[in-house]
mmCIF file of C-alpha atoms in Angstrom:
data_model
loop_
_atom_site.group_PDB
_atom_site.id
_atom_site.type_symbol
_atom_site.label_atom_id
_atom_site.label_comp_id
_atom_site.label_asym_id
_atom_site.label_seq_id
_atom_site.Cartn_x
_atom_site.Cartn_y
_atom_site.Cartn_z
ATOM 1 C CA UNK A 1 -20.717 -29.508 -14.046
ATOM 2 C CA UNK A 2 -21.353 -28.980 -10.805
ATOM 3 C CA UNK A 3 -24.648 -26.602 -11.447
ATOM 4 C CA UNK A 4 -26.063 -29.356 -13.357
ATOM 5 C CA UNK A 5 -26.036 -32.173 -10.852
ATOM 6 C CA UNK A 6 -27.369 -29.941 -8.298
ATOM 7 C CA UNK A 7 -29.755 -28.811 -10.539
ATOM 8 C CA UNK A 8 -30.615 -32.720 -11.310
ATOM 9 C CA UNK A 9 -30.708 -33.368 -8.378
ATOM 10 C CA UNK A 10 -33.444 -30.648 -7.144
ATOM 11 C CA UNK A 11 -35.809 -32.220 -10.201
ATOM 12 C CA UNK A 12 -35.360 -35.578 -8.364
ATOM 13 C CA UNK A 13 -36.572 -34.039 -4.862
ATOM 14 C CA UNK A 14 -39.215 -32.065 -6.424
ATOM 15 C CA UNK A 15 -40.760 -35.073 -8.185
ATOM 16 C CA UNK A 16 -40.142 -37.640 -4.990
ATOM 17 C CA UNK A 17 -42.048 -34.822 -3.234
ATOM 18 C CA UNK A 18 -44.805 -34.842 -5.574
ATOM 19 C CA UNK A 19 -44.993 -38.291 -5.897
ATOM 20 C CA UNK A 20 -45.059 -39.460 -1.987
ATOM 21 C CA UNK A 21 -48.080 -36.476 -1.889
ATOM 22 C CA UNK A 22 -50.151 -38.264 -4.356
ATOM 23 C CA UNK A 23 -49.771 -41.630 -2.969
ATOM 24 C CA UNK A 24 -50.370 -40.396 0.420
ATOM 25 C CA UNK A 25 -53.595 -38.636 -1.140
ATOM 26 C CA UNK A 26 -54.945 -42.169 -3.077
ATOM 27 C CA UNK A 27 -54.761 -43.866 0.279
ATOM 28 C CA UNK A 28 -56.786 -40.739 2.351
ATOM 29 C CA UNK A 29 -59.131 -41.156 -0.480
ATOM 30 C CA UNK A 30 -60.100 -44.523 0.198
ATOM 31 C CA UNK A 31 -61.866 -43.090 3.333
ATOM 32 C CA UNK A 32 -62.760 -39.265 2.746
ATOM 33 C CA UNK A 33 -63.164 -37.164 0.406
ATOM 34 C CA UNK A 34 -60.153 -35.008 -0.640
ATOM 35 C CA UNK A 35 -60.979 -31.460 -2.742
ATOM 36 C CA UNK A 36 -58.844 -30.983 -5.282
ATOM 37 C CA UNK A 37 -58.013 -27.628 -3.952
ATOM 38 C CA UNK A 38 -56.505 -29.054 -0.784
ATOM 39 C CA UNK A 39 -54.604 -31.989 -2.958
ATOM 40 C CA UNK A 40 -53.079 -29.352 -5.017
ATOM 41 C CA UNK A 41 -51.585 -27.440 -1.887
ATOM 42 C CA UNK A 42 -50.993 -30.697 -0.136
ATOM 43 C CA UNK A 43 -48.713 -31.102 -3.469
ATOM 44 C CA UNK A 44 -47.157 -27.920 -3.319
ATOM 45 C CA UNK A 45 -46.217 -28.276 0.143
ATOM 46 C CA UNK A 46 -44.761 -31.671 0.030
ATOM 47 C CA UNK A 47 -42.434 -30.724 -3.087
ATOM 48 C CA UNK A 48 -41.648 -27.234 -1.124
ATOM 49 C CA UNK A 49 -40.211 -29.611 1.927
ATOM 50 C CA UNK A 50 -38.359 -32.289 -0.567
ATOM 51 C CA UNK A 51 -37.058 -28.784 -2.485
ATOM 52 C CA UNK A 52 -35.824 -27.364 0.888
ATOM 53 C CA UNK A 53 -34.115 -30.976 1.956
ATOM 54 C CA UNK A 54 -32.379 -31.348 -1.467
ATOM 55 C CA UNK A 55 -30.893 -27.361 -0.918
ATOM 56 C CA UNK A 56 -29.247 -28.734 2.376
ATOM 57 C CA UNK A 57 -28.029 -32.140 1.069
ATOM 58 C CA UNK A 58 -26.826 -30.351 -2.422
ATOM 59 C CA UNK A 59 -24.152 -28.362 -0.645
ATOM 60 C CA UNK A 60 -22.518 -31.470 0.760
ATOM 61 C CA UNK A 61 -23.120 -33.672 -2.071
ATOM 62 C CA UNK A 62 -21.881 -31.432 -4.584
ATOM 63 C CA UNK A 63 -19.959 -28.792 -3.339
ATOM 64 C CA UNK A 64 -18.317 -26.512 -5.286
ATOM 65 C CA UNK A 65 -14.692 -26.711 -5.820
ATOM 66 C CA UNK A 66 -12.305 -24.537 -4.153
ATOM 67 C CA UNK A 67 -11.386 -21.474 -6.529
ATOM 68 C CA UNK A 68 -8.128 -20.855 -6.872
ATOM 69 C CA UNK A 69 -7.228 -16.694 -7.119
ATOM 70 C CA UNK A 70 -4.394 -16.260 -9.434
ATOM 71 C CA UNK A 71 -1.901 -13.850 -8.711
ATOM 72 C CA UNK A 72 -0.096 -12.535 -12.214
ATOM 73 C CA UNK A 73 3.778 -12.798 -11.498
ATOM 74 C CA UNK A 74 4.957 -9.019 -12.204
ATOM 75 C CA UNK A 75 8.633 -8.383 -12.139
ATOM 76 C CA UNK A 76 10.078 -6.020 -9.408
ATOM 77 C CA UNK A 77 12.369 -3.018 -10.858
ATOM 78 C CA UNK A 78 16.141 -3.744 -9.885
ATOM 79 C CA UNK A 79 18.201 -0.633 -10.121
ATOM 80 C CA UNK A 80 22.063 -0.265 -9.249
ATOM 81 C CA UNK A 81 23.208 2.044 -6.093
ATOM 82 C CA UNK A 82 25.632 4.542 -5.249
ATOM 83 C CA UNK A 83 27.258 3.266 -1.640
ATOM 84 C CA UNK A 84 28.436 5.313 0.761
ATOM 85 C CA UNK A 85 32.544 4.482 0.620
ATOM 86 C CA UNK A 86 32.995 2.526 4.114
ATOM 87 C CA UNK A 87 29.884 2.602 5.425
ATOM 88 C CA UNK A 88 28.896 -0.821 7.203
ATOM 89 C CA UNK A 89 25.155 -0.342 7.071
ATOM 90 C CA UNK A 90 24.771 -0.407 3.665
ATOM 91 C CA UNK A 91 22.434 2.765 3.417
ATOM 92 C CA UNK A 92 22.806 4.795 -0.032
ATOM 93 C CA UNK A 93 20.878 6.403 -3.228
ATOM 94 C CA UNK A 94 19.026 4.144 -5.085
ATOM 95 C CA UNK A 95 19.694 4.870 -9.071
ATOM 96 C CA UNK A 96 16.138 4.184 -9.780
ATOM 97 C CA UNK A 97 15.750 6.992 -12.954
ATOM 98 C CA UNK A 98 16.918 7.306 -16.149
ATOM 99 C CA UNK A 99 18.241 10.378 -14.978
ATOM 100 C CA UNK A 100 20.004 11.604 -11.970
ATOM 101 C CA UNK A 101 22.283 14.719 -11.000
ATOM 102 C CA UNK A 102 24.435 14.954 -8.529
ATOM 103 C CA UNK A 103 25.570 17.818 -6.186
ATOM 104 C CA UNK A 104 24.644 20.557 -3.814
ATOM 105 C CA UNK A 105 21.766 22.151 -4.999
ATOM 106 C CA UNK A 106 18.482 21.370 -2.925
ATOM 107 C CA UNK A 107 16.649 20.419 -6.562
ATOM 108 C CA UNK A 108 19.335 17.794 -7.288
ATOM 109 C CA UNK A 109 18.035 14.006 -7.079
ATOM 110 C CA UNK A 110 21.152 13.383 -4.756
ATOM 111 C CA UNK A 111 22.122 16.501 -2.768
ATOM 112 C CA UNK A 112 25.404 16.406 -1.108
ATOM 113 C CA UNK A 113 25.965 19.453 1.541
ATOM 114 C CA UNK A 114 29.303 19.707 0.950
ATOM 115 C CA UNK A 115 31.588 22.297 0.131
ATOM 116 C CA UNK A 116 33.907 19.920 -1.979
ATOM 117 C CA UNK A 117 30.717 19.376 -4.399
ATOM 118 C CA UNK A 118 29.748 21.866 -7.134
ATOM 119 C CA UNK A 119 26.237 23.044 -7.544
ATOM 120 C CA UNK A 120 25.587 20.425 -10.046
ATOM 121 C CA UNK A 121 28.658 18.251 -9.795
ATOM 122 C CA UNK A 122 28.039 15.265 -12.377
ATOM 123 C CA UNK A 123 25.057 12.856 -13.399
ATOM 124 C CA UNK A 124 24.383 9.429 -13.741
ATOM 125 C CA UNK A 125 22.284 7.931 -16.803
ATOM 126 C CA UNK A 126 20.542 4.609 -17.453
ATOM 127 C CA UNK A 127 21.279 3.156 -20.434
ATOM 128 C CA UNK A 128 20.935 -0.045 -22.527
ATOM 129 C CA UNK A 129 24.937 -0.600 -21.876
ATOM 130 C CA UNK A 130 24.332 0.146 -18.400
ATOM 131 C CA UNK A 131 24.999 3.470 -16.160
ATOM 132 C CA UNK A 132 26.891 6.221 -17.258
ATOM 133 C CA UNK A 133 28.683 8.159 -14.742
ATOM 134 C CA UNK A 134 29.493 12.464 -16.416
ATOM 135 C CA UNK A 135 31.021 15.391 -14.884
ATOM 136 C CA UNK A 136 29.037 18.663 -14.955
ATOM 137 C CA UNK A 137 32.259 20.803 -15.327
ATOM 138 C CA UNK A 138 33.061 20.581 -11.564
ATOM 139 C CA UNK A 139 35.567 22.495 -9.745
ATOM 140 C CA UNK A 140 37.415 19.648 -8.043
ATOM 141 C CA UNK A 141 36.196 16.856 -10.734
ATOM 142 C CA UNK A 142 34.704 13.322 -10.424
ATOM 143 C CA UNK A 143 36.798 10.686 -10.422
ATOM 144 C CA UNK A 144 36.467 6.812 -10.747
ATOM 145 C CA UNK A 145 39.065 4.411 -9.569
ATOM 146 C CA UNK A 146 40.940 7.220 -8.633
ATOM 147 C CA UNK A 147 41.463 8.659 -12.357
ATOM 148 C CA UNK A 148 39.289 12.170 -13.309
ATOM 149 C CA UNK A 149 36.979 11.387 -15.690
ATOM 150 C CA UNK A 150 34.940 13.486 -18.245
ATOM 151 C CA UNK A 151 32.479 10.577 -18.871
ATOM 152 C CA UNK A 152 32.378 6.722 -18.404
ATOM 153 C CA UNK A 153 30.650 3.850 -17.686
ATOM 154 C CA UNK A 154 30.242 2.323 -14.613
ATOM 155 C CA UNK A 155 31.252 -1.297 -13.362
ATOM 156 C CA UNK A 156 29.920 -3.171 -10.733
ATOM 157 C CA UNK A 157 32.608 -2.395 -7.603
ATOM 158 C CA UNK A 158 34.142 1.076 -8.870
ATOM 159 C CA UNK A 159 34.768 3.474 -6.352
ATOM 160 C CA UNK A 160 33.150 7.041 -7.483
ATOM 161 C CA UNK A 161 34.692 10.488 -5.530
ATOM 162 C CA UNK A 162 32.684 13.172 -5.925
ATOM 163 C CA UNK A 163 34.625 15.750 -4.221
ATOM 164 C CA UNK A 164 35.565 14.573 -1.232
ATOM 165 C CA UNK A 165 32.267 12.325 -0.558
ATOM 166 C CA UNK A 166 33.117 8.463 -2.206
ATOM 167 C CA UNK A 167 30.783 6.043 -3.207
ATOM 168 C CA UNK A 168 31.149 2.571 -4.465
ATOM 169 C CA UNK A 169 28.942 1.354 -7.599
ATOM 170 C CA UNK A 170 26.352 -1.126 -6.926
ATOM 171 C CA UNK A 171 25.440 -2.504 -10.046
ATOM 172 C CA UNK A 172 22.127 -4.193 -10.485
ATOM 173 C CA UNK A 173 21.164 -7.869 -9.042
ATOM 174 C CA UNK A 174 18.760 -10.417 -11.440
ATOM 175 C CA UNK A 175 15.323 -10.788 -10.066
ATOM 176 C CA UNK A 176 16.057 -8.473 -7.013
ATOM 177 C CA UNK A 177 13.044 -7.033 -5.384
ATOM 178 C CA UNK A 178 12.332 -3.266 -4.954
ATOM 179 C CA UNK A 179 14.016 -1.916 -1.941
ATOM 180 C CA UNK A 180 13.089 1.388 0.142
ATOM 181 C CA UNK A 181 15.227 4.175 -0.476
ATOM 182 C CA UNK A 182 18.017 4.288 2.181
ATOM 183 C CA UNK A 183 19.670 7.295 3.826
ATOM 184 C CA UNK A 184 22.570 7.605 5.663
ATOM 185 C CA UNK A 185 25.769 9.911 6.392
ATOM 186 C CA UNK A 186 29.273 10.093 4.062
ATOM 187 C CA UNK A 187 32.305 9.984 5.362
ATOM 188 C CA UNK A 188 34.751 12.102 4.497
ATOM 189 C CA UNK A 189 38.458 11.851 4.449
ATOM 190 C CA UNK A 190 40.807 13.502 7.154
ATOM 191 C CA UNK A 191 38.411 11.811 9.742
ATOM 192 C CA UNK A 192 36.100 15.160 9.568
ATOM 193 C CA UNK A 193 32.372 15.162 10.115
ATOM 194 C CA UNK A 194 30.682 13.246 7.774
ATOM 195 C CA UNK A 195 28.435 15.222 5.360
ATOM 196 C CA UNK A 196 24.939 15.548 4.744
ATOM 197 C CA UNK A 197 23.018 13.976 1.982
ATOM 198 C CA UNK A 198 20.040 13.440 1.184
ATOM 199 C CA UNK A 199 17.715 11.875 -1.790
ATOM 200 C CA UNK A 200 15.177 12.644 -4.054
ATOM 201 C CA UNK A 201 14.634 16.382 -3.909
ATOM 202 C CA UNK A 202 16.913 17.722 -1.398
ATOM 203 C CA UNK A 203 16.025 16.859 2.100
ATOM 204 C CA UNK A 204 18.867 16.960 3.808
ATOM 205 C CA UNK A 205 19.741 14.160 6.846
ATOM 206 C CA UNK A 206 21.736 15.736 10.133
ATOM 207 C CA UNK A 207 23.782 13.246 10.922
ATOM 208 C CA UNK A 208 24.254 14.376 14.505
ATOM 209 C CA UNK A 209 20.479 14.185 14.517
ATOM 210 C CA UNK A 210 19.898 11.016 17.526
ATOM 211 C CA UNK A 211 17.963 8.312 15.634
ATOM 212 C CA UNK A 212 18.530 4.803 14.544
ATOM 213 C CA UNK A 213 19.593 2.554 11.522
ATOM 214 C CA UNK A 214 16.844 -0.209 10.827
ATOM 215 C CA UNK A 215 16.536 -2.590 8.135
ATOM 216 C CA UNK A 216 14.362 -1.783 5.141
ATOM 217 C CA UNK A 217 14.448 -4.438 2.366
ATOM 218 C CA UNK A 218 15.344 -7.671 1.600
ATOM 219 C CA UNK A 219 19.316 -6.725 0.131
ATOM 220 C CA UNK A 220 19.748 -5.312 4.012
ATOM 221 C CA UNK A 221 19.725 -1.833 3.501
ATOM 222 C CA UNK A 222 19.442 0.646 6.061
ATOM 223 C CA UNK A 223 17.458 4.099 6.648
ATOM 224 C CA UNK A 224 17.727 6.497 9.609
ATOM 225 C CA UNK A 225 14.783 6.739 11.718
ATOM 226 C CA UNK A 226 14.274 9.143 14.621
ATOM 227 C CA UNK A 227 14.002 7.721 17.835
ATOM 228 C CA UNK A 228 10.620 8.643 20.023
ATOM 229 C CA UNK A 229 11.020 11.514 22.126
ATOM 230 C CA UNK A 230 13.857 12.928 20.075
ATOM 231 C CA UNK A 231 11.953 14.677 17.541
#
């Protein structure tokens, strides 16, 4: 709608401009003589000026709305997490595949360097029910609640051992947003050192490596960050 009355109103310029060259040409006939070559740019050049006006005026007398850019709503992932048993800063492993082991070895999603935890100690899988917490054949077991378990499914709140590392089950929030993956150290009972984990292909954290906590995300979860200088 707009194009047209712009495009109207460039027609009404470019005949105004014609028309006040003609009339201006009738009266300098009635005392020279006018060619008709110089009417006919006289013509041209009048319309040109009304044509260039009417661009100017156009763009405040009919400006285009304002476009609005539409931004498809696209729903973030929400995944449950495995929570380091008494840790404050709320750092942990994301369960954000279908399918994750658990244990020592560096190719495991979640590595624990611990000696309690078997090579491959158990796995977690995402299903329609929700997330299914199995023991590999472990030496020392996994355990929910405090009962050994061969298989089961996991409730928001349960506290998971793996050996001696514990974890509390995090189970998914509605319409949560996708949070970075958080790192941190387990304790371990007795009041010993905590162990090294890692996730996502073995990388192991030092946890007497100097660095700092910061917030990631929006649920307030935590990764370690080296501090400058300490690297």
């Amino acid at each position: 709608m707009t194009y047209m009355k712009r495009f109207a109103f460039h027609v009404l310029m470019l005949v105004v401009g014609g028309g006040l060259a003609i009339m201006m040409l009738n009266l300098a006939g009635k005392h020279m003589v006018v060619p008709a070559a110089l009417s006919y740019v006289i013509i041209a050049l009048f319309m040109a000026l009304c044509l260039a006006v009417s661009q100017l005026w156009t763009a405040k007398l009919f400006p285009f709305p304002e476009q609005e850019t539409l931004t498809p709503m696209v729903r973030k992932q929400t995944w449950a997490w495995l929570r380091p048993g008494g840790d404050s800063t709320k750092s942990g492993f994301p369960l954000n595949k279908d399918h994750i082991v658990v244990g020592r070895e560096v190719k495991c999603h979640i590595m624990l360097n611990d000696n309690s935890v078997s090579r491959q100690h158990s796995s977690v899988t995402r299903l329609a029910e929700g997330y299914l917490l199995k023991d590999l054949g472990s030496s020392n077991g996994t355990y929910v609640n405090g009962h050994r378990i061969q298989e089961a499914l996991l409730k928001d709140g349960d506290r998971i051992s793996i050996g001696d590392c514990e974890f509390w089950f995090e189970a998914p929030s509605d319409g949560g947003s996708q949070p970075a993956v958080g790192m941190g150290a387990l304790p371990r009972e007795g009041g010993a050192q905590p162990a090294e984990m890692s996730s996502g292909g073995g990388f192991c954290l030092d946890p007497s490596a100097p660095g700092d906590f910061e917030e990631e995300d929006d649920e307030g979860t935590e990764a370690w960050h080296p501090r400058p200088g300490d690297l």
